[in-house]
CSV table of C-alpha atoms and ligand atoms in Angstrom, one decimal:
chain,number,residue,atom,x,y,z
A,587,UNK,CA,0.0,0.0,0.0
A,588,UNK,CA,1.0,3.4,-1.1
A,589,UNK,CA,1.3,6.1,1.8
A,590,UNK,CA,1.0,9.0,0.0
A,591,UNK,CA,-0.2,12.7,1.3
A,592,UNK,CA,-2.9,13.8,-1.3
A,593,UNK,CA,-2.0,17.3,-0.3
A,594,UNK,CA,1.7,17.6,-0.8
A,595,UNK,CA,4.2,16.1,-3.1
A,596,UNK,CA,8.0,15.8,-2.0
A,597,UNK,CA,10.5,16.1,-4.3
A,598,UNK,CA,14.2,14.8,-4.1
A,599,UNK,CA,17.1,17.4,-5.0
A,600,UNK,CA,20.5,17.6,-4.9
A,601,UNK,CA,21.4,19.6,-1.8
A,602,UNK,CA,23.9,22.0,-3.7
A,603,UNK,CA,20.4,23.5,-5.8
A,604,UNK,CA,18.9,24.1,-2.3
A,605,UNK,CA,22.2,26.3,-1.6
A,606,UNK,CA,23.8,24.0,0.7
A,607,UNK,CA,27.4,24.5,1.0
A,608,UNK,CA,28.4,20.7,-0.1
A,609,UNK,CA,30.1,21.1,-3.6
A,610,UNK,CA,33.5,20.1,-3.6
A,611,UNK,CA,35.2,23.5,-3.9
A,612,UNK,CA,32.8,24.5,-0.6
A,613,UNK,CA,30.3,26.4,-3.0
A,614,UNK,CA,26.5,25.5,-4.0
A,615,UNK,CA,24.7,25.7,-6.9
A,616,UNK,CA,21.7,27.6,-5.8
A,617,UNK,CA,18.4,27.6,-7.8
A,618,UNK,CA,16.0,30.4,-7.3
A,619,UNK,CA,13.6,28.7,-9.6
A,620,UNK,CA,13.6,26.0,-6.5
A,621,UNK,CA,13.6,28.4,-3.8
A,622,UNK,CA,11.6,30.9,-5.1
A,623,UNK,CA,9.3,30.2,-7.1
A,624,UNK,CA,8.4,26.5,-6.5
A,625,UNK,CA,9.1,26.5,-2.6
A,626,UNK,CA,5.0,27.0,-1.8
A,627,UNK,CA,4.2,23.9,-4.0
A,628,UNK,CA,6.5,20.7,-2.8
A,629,UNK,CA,8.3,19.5,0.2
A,630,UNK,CA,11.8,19.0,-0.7
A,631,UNK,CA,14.1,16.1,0.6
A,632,UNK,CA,17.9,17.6,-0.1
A,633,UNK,CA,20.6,14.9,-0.5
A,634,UNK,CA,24.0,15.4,-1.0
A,635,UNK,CA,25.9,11.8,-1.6
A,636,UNK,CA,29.4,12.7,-1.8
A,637,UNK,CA,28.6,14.2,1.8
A,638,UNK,CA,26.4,11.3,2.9
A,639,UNK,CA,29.4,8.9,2.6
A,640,UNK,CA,31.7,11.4,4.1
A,641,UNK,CA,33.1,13.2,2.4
A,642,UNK,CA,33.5,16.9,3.7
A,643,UNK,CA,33.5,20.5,1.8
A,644,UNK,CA,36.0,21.5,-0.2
A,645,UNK,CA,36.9,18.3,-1.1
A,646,UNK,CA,39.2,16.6,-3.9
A,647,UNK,CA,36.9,16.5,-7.0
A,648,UNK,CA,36.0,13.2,-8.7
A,649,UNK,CA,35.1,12.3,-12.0
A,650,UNK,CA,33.5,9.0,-13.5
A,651,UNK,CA,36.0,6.8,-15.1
A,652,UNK,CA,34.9,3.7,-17.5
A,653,UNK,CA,37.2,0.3,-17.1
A,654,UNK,CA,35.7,-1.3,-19.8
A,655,UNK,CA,31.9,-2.2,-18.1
A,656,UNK,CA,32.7,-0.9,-15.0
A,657,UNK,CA,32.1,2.5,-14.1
A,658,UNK,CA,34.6,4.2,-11.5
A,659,UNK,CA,34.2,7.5,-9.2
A,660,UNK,CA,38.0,8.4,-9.0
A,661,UNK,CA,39.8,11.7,-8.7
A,662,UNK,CA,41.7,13.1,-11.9
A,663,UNK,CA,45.7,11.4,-10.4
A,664,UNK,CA,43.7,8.4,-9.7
A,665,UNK,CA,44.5,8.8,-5.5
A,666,UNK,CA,40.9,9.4,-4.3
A,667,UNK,CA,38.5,6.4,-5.4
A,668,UNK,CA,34.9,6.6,-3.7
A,669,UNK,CA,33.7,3.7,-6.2
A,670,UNK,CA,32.5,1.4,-3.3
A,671,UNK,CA,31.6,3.5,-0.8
A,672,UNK,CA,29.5,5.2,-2.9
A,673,UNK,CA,27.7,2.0,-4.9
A,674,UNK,CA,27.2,1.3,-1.3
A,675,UNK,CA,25.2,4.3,-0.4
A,676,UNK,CA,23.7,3.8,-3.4
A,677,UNK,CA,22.4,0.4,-2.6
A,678,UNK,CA,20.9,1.2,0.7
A,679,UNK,CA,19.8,5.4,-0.1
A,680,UNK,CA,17.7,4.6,-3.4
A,681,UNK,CA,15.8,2.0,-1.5
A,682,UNK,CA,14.3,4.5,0.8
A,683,UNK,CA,13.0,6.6,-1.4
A,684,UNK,CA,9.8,5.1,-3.0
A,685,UNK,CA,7.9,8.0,-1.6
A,686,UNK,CA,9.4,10.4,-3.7
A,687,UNK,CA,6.8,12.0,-5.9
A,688,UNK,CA,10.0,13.1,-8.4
A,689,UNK,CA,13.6,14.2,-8.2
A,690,UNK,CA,15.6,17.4,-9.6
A,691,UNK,CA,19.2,16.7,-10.2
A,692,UNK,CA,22.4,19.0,-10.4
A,693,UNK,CA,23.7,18.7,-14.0
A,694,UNK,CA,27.1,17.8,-15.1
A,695,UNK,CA,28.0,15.7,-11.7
A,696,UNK,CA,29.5,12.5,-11.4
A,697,UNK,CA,27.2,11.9,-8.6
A,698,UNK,CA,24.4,13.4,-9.5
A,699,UNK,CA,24.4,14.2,-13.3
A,700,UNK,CA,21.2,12.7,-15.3
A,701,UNK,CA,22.7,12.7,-18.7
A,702,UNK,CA,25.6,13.7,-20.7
A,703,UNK,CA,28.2,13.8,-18.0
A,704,UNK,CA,31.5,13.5,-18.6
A,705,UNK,CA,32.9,10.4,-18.1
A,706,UNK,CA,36.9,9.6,-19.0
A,707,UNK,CA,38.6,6.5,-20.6
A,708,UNK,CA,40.7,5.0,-17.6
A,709,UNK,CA,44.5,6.2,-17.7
A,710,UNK,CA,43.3,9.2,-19.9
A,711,UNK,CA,42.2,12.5,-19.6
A,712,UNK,CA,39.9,11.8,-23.0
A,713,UNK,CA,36.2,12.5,-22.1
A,714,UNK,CA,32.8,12.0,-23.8
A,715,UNK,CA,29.4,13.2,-22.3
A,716,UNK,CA,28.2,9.7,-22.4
A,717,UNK,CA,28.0,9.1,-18.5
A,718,UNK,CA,25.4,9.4,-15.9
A,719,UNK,CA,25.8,10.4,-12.4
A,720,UNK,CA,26.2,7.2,-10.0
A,721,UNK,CA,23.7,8.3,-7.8
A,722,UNK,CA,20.8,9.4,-10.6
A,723,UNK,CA,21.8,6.2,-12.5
A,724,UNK,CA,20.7,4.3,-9.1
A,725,UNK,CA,17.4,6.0,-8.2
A,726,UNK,CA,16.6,5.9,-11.9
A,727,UNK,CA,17.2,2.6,-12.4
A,728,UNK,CA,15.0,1.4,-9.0
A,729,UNK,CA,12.3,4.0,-10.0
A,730,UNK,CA,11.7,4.3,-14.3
A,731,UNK,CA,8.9,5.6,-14.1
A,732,UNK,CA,9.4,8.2,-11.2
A,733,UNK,CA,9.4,12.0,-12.9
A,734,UNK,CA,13.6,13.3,-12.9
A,735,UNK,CA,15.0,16.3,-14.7
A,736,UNK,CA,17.6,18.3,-14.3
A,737,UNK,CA,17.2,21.8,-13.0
A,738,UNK,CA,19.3,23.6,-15.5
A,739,UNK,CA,16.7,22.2,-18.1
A,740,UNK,CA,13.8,23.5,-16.4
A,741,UNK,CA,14.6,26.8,-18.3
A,742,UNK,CA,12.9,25.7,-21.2
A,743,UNK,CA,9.5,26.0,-20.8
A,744,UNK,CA,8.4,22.5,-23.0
A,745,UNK,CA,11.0,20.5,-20.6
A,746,UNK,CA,9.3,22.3,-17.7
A,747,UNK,CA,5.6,21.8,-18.5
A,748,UNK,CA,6.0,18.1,-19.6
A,749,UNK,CA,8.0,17.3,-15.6
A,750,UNK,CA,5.6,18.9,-14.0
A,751,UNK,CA,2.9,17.3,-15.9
A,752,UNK,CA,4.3,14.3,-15.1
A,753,UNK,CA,5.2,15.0,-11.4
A,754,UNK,CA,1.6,15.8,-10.9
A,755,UNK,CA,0.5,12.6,-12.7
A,756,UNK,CA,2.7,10.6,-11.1
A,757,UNK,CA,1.0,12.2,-7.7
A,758,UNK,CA,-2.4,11.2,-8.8
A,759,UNK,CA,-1.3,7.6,-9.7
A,760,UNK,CA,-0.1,7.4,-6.5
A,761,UNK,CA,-3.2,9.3,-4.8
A,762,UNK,CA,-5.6,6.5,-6.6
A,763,UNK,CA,-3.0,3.8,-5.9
A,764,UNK,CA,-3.4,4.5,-1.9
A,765,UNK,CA,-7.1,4.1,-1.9
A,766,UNK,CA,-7.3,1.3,-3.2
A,767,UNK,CA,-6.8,-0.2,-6.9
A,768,UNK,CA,-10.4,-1.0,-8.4
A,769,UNK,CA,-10.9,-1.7,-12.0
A,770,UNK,CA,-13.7,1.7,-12.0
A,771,UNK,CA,-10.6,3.6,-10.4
A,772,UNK,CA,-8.7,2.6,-13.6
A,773,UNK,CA,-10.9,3.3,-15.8
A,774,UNK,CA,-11.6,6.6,-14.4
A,775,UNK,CA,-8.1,7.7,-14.3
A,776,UNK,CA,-7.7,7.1,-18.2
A,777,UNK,CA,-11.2,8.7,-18.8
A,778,UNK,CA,-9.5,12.0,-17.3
A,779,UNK,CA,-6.3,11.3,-18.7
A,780,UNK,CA,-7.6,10.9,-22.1
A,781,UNK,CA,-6.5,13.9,-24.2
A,782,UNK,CA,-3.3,14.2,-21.9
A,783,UNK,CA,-1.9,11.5,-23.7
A,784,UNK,CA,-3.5,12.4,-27.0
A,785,UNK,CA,-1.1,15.1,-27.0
A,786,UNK,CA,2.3,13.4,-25.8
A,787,UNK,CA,1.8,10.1,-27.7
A,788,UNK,CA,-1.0,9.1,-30.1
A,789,UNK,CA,-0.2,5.9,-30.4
A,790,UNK,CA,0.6,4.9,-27.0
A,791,UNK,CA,-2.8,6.5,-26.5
A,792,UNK,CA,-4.7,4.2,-29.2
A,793,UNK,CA,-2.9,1.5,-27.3
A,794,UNK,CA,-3.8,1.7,-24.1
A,795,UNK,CA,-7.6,2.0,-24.1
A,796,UNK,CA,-7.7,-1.7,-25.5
A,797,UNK,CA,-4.8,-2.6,-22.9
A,798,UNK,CA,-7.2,-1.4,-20.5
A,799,UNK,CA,-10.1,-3.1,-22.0
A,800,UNK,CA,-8.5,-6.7,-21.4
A,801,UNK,CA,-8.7,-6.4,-18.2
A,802,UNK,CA,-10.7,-9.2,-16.1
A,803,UNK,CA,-9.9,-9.9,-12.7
A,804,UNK,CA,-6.0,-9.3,-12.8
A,805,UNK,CA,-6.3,-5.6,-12.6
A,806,UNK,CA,-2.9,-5.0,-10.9
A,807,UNK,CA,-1.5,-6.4,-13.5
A,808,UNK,CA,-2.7,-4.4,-16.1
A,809,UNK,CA,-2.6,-1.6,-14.2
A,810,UNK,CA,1.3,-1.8,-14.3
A,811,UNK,CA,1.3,-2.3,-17.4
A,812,UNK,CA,-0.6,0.5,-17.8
A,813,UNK,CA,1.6,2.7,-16.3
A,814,UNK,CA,4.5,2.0,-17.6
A,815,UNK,CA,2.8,3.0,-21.0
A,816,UNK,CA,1.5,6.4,-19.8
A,817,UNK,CA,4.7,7.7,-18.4
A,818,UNK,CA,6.6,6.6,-21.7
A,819,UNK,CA,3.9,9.0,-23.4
A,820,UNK,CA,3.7,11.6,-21.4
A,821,UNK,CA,8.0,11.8,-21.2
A,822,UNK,CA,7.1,12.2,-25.1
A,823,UNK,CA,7.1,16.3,-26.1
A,824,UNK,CA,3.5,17.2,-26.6
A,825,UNK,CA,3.6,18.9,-30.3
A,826,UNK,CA,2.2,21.4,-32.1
A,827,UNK,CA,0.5,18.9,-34.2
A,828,UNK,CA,-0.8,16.7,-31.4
A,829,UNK,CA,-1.8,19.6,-29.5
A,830,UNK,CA,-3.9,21.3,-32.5
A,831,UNK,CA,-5.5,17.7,-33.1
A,832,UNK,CA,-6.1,17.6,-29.1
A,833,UNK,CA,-7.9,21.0,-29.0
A,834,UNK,CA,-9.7,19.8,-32.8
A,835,UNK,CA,-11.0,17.2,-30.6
A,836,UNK,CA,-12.1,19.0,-28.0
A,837,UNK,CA,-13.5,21.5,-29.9
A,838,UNK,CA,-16.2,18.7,-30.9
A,839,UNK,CA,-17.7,18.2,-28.1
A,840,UNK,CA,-18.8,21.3,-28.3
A,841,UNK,CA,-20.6,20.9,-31.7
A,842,UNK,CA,-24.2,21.7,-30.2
A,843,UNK,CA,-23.9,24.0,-27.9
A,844,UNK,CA,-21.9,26.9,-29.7
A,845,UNK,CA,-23.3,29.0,-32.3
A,846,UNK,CA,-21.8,29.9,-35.8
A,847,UNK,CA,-19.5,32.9,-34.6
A,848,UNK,CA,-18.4,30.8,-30.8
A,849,UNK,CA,-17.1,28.3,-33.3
A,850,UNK,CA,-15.2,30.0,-35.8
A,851,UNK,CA,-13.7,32.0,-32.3
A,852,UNK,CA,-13.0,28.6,-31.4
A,853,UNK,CA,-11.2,27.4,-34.7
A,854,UNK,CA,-9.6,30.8,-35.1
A,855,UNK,CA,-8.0,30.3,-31.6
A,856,UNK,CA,-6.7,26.7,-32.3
A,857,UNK,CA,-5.5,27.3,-36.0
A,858,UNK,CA,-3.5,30.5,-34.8
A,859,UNK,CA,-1.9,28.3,-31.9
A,860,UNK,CA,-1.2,25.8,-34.7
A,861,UNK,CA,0.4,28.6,-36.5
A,862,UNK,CA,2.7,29.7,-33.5
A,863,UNK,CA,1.1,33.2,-33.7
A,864,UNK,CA,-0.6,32.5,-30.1
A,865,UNK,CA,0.6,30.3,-27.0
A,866,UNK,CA,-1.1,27.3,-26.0
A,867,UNK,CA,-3.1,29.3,-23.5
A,868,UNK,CA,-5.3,31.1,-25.8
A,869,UNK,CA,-7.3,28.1,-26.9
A,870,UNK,CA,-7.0,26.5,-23.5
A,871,UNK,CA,-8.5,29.4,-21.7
A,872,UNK,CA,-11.2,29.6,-24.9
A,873,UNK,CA,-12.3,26.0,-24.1
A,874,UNK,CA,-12.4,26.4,-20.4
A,875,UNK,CA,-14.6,29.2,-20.7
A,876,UNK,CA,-17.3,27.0,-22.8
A,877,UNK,CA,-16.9,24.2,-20.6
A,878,UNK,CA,-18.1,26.8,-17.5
A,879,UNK,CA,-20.9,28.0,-19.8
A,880,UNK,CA,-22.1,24.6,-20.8
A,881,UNK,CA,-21.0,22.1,-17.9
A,882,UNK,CA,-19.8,19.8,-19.6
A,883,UNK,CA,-18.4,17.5,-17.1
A,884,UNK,CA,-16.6,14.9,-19.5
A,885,UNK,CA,-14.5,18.0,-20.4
A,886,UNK,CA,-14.5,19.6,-17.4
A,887,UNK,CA,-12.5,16.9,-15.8
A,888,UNK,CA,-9.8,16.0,-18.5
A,889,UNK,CA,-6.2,16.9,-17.0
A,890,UNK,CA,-5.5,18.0,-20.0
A,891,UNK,CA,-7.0,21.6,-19.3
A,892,UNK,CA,-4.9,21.8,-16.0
A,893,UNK,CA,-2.3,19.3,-15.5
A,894,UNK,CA,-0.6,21.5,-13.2
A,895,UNK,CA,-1.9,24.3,-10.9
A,896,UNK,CA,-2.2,27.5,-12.9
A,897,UNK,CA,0.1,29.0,-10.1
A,898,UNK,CA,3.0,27.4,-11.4
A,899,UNK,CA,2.4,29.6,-14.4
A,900,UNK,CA,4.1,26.7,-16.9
A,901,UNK,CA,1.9,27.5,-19.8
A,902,UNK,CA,2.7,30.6,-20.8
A,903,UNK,CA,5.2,30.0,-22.8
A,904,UNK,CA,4.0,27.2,-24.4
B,1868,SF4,S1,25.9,17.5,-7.3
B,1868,SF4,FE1,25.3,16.0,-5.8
B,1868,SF4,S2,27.2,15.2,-4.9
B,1868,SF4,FE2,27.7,17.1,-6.0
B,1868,SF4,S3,27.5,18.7,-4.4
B,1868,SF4,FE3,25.5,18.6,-5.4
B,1868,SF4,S4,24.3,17.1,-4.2
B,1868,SF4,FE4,26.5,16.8,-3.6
């Protein structure tokens, strides 16, 4: 059973982004996108491995070295090696972390580094960004389908949306998960998640209804396989095309109940979005409006028209 507080979500993050003083050269990485602006929407759990296994600040700086398969945590004259200890912390950390509702990551570390880290042929100094950070290779390994980005990339508004979009469905999984999996609970969830996933992955969207639709008395089961398949399309960049054929959708339900001039209003709105000449918002905000004027509840409670509170402002530049 999940234990999972409806209210809040906790997010993982490498302590040096909360501007602790635990980089090697004694410094932090601070992000005010963190502190400031998301600081009213998540509990945060700050980690810091290199200090975690002892390590104090400054420090002698390590890098991640490839022996053939094996992946090494070594300083650059090959003195310092905090391989095992830190496969060790590894091991035991990642394991209590299943309540994690997602994790923010410092780029570039060999700790902590999602993707593209630097990682150096043993006995040279040659390095390609091939590697990933011991630690987020770890927790990413014991948790796929748990939400990760780095913060740097949080600059770009798409990246930004589509995390938290999945953070917050991740959450309600979760949410659902703790009350109690019933196969109406399942069905539900995809009835609201519907044009979510229209957008990030049509075909992962035409194939999970019929998953769905298997489904006897092994619901967990198919629930897990479920999923698995939702996260891989909604970790998919929700185009300009799939959007425009989400709102066309949309846009149908309303087919009786707006007049001649709401509807071309409508189809102006989407087709100028399609166009790049407006951001997302404008036909989102369109549609909400009808949905208020004409309760219509199917609509009304798709995620798709707020996957994130509006507070987090992560549309606008959409
Ligand atoms: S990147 Fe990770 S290991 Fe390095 S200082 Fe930050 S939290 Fe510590």
């Amino acid at each position: 059973m999940y234990k999972v507080n409806p209210q809040r979500i906790q997010l993982g993050i490498s302590a040096c982004l909360m501007g602790q003083e635990v980089r090697f050269d004694g410094g932090h990485k601070r992000s005010t996108y963190v502190l400031h602006e998301l600081k009213d929407m998540f509990d945060y759990l700050p980690i810091c491995p290199e200090m975690a296994i002892g390590l104090g600040a400054p420090r002698k700086s390590v890098r991640l070295v490839r022996d053939q398969d094996t992946i090494l945590l070594q300083s650059a004259d090959g003195q310092l090696d905090i391989t095992t200890p830190m496969n060790h912390y590894c091991d035991s950390k990642v394991a209590e972390l299943s309540e994690l509702g997602g994790y923010l990551f410092c780029a570039k570390s060999p700790t902590c580094g999602m993707e593209r880290v630097t990682e150096y042929k043993i006995g040279t100094n040659n390095g390609t960004k091939t590697g990933v950070g011991v630690f987020a290779r770890a927790l990413m390994d014991a948790y796929p389908l748990m939400p990760v980005e780095e913060t740097s990339r949080l600059n770009d508004s798409h990246i930004r949306d589509n995390f938290f979009t999945r953070v917050y469905a991740y959450h309600d999984w979760r949410c659902m998960l703790a009350k109690g999996l019933t196969k109406h609970e399942l069905l539900q969830f995809h009835s609201r998640y519907k044009y979510l996933l229209m957008a990030h992955n049509q075909s992962i969207y035409r194939e999970l209804g019929p998953l769905l639709a298997t489904m006897e008395n092994d619901v967990e089961a198919v629930a897990k396989q479920y999923f698995s398949g939702f996260m891989q399309a909604l970790k998919c960049h929700a185009t300009r095309k799939n959007q425009t054929s989400t709102l066309q959708h949309i846009q149908g339900y309303f087919k009786k109940q707006l007049n001649t001039s709401q509807k071309a209003e409508l189809s102006d709105a989407i087709m100028q979005y399609r166009q790049g000449l407006v951001p997302l918002l404008v036909p989102i905000t369109l549609i909400n409006h009808y949905v208020r004027e004409f309760s219509t509840e199917y609509i009304a409670n798709q995620v798709y028209l707020h996957p994130h509170p509006q507070v987090l402002k992560l549309r606008y530049g959409l």
